[in-house]
Structures are given as C-alpha cells and as structure tokens.
Coordinates of C-alpha atoms and ligand atoms in Angstrom, one line a residue:
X235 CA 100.9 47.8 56.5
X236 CA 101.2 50.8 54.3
X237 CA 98.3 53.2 53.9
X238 CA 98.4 55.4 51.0
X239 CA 97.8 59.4 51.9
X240 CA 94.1 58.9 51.2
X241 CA 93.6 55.9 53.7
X242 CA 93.3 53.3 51.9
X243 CA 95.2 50.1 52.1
X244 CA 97.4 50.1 49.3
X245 CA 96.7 46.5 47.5
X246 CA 100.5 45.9 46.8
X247 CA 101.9 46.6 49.7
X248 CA 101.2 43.4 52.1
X249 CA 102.3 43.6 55.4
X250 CA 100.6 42.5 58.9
X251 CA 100.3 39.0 60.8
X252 CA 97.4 31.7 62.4
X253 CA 93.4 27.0 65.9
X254 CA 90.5 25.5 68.2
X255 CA 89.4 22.4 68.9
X256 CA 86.1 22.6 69.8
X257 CA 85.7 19.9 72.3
X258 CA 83.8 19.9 75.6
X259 CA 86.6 21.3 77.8
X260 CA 86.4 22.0 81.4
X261 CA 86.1 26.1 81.9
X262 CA 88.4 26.3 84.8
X263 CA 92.4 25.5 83.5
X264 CA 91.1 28.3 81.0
X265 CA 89.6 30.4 83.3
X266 CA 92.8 30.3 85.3
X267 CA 94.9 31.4 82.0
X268 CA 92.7 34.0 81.4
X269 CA 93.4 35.7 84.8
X270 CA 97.1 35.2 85.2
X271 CA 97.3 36.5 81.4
X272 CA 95.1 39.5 81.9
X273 CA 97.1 40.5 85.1
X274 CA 100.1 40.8 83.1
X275 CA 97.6 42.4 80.6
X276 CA 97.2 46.5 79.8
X277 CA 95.1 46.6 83.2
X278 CA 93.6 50.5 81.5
X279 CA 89.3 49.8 81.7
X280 CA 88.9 53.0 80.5
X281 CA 87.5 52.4 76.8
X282 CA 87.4 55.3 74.5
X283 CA 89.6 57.7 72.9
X284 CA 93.2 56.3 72.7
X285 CA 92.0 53.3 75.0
X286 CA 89.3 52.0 72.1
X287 CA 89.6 49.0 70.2
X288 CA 90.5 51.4 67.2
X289 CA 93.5 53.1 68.2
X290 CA 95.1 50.3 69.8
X291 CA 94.7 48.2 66.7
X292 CA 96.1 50.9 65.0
X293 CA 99.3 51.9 66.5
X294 CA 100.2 47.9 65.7
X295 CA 99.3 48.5 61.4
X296 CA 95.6 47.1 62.4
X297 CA 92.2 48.4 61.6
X298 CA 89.8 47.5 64.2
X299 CA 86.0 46.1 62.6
X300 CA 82.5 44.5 63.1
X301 CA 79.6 43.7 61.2
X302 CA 76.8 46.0 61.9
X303 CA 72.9 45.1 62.1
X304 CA 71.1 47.6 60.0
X305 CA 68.0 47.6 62.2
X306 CA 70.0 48.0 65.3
X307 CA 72.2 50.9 63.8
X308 CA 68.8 52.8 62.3
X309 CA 67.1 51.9 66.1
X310 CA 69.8 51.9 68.5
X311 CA 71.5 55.5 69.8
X312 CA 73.7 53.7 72.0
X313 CA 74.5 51.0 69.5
X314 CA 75.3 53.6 67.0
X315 CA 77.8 55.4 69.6
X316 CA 79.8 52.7 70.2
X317 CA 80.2 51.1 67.0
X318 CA 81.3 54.9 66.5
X319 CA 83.5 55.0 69.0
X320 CA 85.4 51.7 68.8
X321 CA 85.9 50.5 65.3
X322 CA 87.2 51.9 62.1
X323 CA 86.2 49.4 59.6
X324 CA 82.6 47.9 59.1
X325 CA 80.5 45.5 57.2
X326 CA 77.0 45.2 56.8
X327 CA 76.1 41.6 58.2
X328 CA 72.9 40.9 56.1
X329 CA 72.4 43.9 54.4
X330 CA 74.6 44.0 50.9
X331 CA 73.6 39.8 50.5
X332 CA 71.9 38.6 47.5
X333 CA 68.4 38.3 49.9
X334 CA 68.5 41.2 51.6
X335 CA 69.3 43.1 47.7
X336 CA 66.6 41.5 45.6
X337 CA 63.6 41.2 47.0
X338 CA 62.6 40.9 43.1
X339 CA 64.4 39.6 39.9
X340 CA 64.0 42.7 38.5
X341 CA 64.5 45.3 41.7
X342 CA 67.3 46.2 44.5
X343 CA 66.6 47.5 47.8
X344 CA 69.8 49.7 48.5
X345 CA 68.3 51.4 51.5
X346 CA 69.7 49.4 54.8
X347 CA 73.2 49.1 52.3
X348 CA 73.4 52.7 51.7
X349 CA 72.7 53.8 55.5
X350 CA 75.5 51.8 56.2
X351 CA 77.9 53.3 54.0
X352 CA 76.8 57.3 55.0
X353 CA 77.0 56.1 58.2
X354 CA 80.7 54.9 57.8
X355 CA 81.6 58.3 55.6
X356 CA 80.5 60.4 58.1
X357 CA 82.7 58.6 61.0
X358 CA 85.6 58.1 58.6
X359 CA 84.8 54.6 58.6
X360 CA 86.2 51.9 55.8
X361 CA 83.6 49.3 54.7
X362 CA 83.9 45.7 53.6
X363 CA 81.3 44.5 50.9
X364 CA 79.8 41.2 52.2
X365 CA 79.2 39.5 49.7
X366 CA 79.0 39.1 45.9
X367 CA 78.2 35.7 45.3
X368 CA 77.2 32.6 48.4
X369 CA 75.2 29.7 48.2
X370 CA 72.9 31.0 51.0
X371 CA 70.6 33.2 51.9
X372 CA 69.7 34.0 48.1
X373 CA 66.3 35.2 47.3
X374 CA 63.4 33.4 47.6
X375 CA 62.7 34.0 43.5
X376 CA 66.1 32.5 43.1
X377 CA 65.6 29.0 42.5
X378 CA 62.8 29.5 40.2
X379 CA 64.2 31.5 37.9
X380 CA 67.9 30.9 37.7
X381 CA 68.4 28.6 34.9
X382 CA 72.2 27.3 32.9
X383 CA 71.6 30.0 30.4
X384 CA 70.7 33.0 32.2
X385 CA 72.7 31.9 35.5
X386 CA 75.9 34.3 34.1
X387 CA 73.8 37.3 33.2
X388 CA 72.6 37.1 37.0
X389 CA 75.5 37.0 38.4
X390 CA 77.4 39.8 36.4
X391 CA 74.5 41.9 36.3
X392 CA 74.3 41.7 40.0
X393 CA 78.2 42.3 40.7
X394 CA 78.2 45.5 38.2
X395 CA 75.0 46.8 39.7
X396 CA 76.1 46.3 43.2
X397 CA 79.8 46.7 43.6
X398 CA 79.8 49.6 41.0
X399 CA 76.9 51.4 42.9
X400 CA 79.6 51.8 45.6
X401 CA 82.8 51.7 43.0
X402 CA 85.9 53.6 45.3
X403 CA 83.8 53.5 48.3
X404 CA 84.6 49.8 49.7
X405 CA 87.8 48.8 51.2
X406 CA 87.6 45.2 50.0
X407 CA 85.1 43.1 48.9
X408 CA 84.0 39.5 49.5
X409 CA 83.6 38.1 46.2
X410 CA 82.8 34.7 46.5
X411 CA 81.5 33.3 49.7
X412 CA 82.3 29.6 51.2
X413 CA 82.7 28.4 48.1
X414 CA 84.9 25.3 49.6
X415 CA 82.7 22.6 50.6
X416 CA 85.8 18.7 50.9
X417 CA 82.9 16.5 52.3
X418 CA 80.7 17.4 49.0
X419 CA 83.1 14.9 47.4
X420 CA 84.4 16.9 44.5
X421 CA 87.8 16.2 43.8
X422 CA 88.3 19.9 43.8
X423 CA 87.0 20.7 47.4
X424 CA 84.4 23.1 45.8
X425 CA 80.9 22.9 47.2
X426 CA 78.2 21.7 45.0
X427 CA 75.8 25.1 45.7
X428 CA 73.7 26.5 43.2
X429 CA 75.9 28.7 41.5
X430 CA 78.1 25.1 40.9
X431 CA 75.3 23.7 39.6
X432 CA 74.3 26.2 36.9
X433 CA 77.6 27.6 35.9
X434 CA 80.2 24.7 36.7
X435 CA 83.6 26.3 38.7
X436 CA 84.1 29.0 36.5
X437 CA 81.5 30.9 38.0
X438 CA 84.5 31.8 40.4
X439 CA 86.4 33.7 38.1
X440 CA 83.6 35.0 36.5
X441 CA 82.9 36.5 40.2
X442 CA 86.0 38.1 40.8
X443 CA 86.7 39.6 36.8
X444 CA 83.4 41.0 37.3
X445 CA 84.1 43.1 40.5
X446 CA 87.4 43.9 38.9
X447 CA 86.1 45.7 36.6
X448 CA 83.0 46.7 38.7
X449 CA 85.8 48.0 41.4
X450 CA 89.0 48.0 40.3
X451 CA 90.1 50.1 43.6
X452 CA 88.5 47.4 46.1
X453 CA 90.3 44.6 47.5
X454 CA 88.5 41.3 45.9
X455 CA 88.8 39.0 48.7
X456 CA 87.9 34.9 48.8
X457 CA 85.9 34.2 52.0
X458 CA 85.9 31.0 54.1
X459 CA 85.3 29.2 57.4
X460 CA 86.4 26.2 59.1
X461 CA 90.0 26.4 58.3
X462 CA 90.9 28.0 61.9
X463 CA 91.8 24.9 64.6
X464 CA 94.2 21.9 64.0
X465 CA 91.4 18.8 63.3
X466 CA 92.0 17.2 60.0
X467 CA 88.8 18.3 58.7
X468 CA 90.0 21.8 59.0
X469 CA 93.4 20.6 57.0
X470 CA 91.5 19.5 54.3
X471 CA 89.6 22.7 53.7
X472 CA 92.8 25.2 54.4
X473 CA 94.8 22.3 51.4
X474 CA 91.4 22.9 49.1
X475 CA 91.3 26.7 49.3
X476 CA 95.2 26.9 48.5
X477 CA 94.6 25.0 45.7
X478 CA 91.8 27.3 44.7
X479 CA 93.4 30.2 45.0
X480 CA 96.6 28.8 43.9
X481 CA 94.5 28.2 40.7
X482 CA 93.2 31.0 40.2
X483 CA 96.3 33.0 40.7
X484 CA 98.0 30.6 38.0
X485 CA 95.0 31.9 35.9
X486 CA 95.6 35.0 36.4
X487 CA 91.8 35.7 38.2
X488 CA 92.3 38.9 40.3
X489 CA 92.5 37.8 43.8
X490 CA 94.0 40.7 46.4
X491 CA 93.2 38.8 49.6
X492 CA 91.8 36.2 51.7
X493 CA 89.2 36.3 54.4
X494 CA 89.4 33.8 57.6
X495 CA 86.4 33.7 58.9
X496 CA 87.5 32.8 62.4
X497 CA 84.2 31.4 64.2
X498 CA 85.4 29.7 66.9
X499 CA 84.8 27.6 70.1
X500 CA 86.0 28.1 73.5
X501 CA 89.3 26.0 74.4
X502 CA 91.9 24.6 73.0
X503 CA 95.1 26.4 71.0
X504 CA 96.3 27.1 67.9
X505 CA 98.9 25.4 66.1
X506 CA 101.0 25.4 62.9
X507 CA 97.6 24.7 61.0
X508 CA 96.3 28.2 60.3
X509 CA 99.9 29.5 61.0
X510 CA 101.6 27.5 57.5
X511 CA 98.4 28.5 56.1
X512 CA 98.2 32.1 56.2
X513 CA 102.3 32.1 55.4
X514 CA 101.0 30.4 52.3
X515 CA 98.2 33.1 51.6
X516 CA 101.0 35.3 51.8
X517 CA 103.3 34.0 49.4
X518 CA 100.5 34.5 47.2
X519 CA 100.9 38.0 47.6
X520 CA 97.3 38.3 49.6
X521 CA 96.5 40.6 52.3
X522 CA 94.6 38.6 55.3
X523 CA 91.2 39.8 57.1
X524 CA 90.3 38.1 60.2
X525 CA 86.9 38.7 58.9
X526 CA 83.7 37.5 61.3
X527 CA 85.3 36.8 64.8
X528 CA 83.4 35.1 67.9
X529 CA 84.5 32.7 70.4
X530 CA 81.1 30.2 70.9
X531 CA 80.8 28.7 74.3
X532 CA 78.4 26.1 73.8
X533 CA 80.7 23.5 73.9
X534 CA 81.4 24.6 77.4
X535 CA 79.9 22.8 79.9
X536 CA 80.0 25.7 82.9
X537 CA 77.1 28.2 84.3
X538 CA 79.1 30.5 85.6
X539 CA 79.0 33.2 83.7
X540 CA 82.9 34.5 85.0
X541 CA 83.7 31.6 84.5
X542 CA 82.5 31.6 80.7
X543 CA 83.5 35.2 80.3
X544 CA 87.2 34.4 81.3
X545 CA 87.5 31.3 78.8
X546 CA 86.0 33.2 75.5
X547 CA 88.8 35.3 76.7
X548 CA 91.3 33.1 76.5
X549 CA 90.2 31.9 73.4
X550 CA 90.4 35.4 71.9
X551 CA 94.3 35.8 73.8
X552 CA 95.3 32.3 72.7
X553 CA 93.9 32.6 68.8
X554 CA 94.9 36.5 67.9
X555 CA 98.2 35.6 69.4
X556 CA 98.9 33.0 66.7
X557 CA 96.9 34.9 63.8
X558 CA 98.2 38.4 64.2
X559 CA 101.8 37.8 64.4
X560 CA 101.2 36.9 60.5
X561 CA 102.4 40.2 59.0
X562 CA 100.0 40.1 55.8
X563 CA 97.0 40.2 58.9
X564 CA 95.6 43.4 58.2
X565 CA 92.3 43.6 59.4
X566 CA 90.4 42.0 62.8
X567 CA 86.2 42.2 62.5
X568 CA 84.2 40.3 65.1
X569 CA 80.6 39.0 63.7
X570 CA 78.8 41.8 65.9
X571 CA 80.0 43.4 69.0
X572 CA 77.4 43.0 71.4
X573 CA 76.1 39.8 72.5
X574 CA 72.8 41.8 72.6
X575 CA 72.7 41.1 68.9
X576 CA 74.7 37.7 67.9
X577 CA 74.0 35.4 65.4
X578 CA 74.6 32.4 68.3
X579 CA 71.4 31.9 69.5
X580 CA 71.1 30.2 73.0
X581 CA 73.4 27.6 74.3
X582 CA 74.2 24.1 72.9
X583 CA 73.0 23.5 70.0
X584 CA 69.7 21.4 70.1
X585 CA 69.9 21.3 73.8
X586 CA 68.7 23.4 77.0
X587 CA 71.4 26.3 76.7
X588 CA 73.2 25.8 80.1
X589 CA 73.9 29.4 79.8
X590 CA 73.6 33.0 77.4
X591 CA 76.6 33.2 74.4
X592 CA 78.4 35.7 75.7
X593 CA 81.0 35.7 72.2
X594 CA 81.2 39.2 72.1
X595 CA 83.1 42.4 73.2
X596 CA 80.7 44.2 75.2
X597 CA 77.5 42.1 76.4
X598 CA 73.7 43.2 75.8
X599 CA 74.2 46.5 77.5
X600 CA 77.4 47.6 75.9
X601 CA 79.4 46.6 78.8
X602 CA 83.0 45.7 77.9
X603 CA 83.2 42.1 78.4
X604 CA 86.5 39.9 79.9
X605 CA 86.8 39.6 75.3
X606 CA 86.9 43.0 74.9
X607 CA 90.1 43.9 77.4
X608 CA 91.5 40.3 76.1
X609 CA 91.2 41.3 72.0
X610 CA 92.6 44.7 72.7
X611 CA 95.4 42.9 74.8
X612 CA 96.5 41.1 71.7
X613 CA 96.2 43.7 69.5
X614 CA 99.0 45.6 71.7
X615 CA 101.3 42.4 72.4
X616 CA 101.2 41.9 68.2
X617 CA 104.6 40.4 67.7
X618 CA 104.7 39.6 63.5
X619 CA 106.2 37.1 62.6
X620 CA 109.7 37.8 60.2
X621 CA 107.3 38.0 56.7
Ligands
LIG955 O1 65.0 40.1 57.9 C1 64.2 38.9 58.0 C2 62.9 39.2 58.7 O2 62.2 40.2 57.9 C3 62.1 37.9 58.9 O3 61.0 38.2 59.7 C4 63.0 36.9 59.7 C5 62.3 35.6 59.9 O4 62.3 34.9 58.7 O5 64.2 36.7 58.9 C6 65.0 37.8 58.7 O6 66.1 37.5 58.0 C7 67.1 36.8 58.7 C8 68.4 37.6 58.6 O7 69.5 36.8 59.2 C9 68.3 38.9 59.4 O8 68.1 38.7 60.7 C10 67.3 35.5 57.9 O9 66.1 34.7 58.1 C11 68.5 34.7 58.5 O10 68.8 33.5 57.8 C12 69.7 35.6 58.5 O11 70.8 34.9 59.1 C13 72.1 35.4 58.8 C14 72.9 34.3 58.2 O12 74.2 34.7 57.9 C15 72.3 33.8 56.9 O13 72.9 32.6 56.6 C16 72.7 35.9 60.1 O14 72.0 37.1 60.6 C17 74.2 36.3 59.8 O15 74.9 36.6 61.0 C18 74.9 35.1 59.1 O16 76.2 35.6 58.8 C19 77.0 34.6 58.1 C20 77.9 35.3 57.1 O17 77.1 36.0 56.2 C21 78.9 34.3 56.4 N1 79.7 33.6 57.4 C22 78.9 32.9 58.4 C23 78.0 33.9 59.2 C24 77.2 33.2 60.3 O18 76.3 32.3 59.7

C-alpha cells in the first residue's frame, strides 16, 4: 500500500489483501485450533511499542483501527491510553451519525465529533467518517419533517456541512451506509429505508458527488454487512453490492473504496465467497477496509470462558487469514476494543446469556484477550494474494 510523504493513503494506488457460518458449533475442535495455531503463533505477550497492534499491522502495509465511544474516551484515562497506544486509525462509533449530529433540523452538535478528531491529531491518528447517509439511527425530528421535495436539500446540506467541517482531515469516509437490503424484494437489492422512499436510488449518487466535492481528499467509501460467510443469503447481498457499485462506477459516481463490515460469529471458515468478492472490489479499482470487526459468541453453546476466548480466536485467525491476503485490504478496525464497551449485549439473543461477549481485544479491564495475540498473529503471517 503506498503512503504519500504526508501519510495519507494515496487513493490511486491500491494495494493490500476474503466467511462464517454462524451455526451453533461445539467450542472445543475450535478451541483445540486455537492452541496448536497460537503455539506456532508470535508467542511475544508484551503489548506496546513495536509489540502493539499498530506496528505489527504496519510493517505488513496495514493500519491498525477501532471505533471509539466518545463518552468512554472524555471519561476513561485508561481507555484513552490504550486506544493511544495500540491503534493508528479511528472512527467515532455514534458520534459523526445523523442522531448524534442533529439533535434539531436546524442545529449540529459537533462537540463529541470534534474531541474525536483533536484527539486523533494529537496522537497522529487517521480518522474514518462514519457515516453520511444510513437508514438508522436518524433523528428523532426526521420522519416528521423530511418530505420528497426537501429530502435532497437535507441530505446535501448535511454532507457539505459535515464532511466539509472536517475537509482534508478524514482518511475515508463512509458515504452511504447499508444501503443493500435482497429480502426487501427490489430487483435491485437496495433497501427500501427512508432515504429510498423520498428520493428513489439516486439518492446514492447524490451521497457520494456531494462528499466529493465536500472532500475531494477523503476516500468515499460504500459500507455494508452480511456479505462475510459462505450461506447463500450472504451471496446474494456480496452479487447486489457489485452490481451497485458496478453501477455506479459505469456512472461515473466517485466511489474510492468499499467497507466490509465483518461482524461475525464464532466457528466455521471462510471460503471463496468473500475471497472472489473482494478480487472483484478490486478490479474496480477500490481500496478495502475491514471496517467494524467482532467475532460474537452467542451462537456458542460453552461457559467456559477459555474455552470461548480460544474460539473468537480462531475465528479472528481463520477470517483475517482469508481477508488480508487480498492485497487491496488496507485497513483492519474492530467495533470497539474492549468488551468493557461492546455493542453485543449479553449472550444469545432473546435468551439467558450462557455467558459475557467476550468479541473483543482486551476484555473490560484492558486485558489482552486470546483475540488480541490471535489478530496481531494474522496481521504478521499476511501472505497477499498475487493482486
Ligand atoms: O446516547 C443515547 C443516550 O443519551 C440515551 O439515554 C440512550 C437510551 O436511549 O441511547 C443512547 O444512544 C444510543 C447510542 O447507541 C449510544 O449508546 C442509541 O440508543 C443506540 O441505538 C445506539 O446504538 C448504536 C447502533 O449502531 C445504532 O444502530 C451502537 O452503539 C453502535 O455500535 C451501532 O453501530 C453500527 C454501525 O454504526 C453500523 N454497522 C453496524 C453497527 C452495529 O449495529
């Protein structure tokens, strides 16, 4: 991956590095993976300086990320140290969305945002924008006021307020948000959210020529989920974004890079699913984030917690193995680092958790989990992939 003298990730130059099923899978043949693998592992604990996530991810063309909980990081000392210490790429989980922005139609609240980003300038830190346009979490005045003919003034108003406040300052943004949806029944794949509704598919391109010209320096990026493990549901969606970005690179909508969001169960492998698919993003001439990482171990059916510990593990071994040996991979962000702070509540969905979601690098008290030593692992085995 080049990196122009200033840092930045030049937007032409595309170089870096593909699945889970997400059944109820017994702990142990993982567990047992998990240790042989990490035996043959970088057995260094030590975690800082030339042994943090960071540098390792860098010596293989790879910046190192997380999303960042603005309360946490404007509460938390040791919280802020780490996230310090470890990673050199951020993005505010909650804090630059629509909701979090606009607590009126005719205000932003820029504070939790813009302690984000000082807090990234002073530790040399690049920031991803997340994101510019999403069916959820919009604000509560949204649906009231939105209407067919003002729906385009919101948006582009919003884009040039937001990504030009911080125009030269973001490393990429996240444009457009989940904006594939198959089982909505379009025969385009796009989901039928609210920004469908008022504005019809274009409001896709109208997203990402906005930020253009908001940002011309940022890397405008198409964000999604469910495309990661080899079920056919997950086929569907990885066919219906190509053809979306196919499309909008045939209209010549700027589009710099894709996003996998890469949430994840416990078990299972990766196969020539996400694999073709990110060769494809590639052909495109996109850059790839791994974007909002976490291995969820609901669907595990074990209480010990080593036992849990050394399958999310495996997990992390089995899926950056596939995914970063795609050369255009140039970016790995888990969704939090501490399991302290997770958006996975609990255990099994709807059910008596059998045990705490331990998804995460270090646990609630900043301990290096089994997924920390297992992620850095990959990052130093990175074998790409001939691009
Ligand atoms: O800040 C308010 C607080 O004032 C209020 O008291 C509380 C109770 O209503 O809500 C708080 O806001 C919550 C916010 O997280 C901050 O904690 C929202 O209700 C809650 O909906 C929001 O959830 C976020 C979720 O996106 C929204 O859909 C999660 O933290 C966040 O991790 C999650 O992140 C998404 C990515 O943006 C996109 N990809 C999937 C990922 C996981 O869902």
């Amino acid at each position: 991956m080049d990196i122009s003298a200033e840092g930045k990730i030049s937007r032409r130059s595309v170089l870096a590095n593909g699945a889970m099923i997400a059944a109820g899978l017994a702990v142990a043949p993982l567990a047992a993976r998990a240790q042989s693998k990490a035996s043959q592992a970088d057995t260094t604990r030590a975690i800082t300086g030339r042994d943090s996530l960071k540098a390792h991810a860098a010596h293989h063309g790879l910046l190192a990320g997380t999303a960042v909980n603005a309360r946490a990081l404007a509460t938390q000392p040791e919280y802020a140290r780490v996230l310090a210490e470890q990673y050199d790429i951020v993005v505010a989980e909650n804090a630059m969305k629509w909701g979090p922005l606009r607590p009126t139609p005719d205000t932003f609240f820029f504070t939790d945002a813009d302690a984000l980003m000082a807090f990234a300038a002073e530790h040399k830190m690049k920031v991803r924008g997340h994101n510019l346009c999403w069916h959820s979490q919009l604000p509560t005045w949204f649906n009231s006021t939105a209407t067919k003919e003002n729906a385009q003034h919101l948006l582009v108003n919003h884009i040039t307020t937001v990504a030009g406040r911080y125009r030269g300052k973001i490393e990429a943004w996240d444009v457009v948000n989940e904006a594939v949806q198959v089982s909505d029944g379009r025969p385009d794949g796009l989901r039928n959210g609210p920004w469908m509704k008022l504005l019809g598919p274009e409001y896709i391109d109208i997203a990402f020529r906005t930020a253009r010209q908001a940002d011309p320096h940022a890397l405008l990026t198409y964000n999604d989920y469910g495309v990661e493990n080899d079920s056919d549901d997950a086929g569907k969606k990885r066919a219906a974004v190509l053809a979306l970005m196919r499309g909008m690179k045939a209209r010549k909508t700027p589009l710099d890079a894709l996003g996998i969001q890469s949430h994840i169960h416990a078990g299972g492998s990766f196969g020539s699913g996400i694999r073709d698919f990110m060769a494809s993003a590639r052909d495109l001439g996109l850059k790839i984030f791994l974007t909002e990482m976490d291995v969820n171990s609901s669907n595990l059916t074990d209480n010990d917690i080593a036992h849990v510990d050394q399958a999310v593990a495996a997990t992390y071994r089995d899926y950056l193995t596939t995914t970063l040996a795609e050369p255009a991979v140039a970016a790995m962000l888990t969704w939090g680092f501490t399991d302290r702070y997770t958006w996975l509540g609990g255990g099994r969905r709807g059910q008596q958790p059998s045990h705490p979601q331990r998804p995460l690098p270090f646990d609630a008290n900043y301990q290096p989990t089994d997924a920390f030593f297992a992620i850095r692992d990959a990052f130093d085995h990175r074998q790409t992939r001939q691009a």
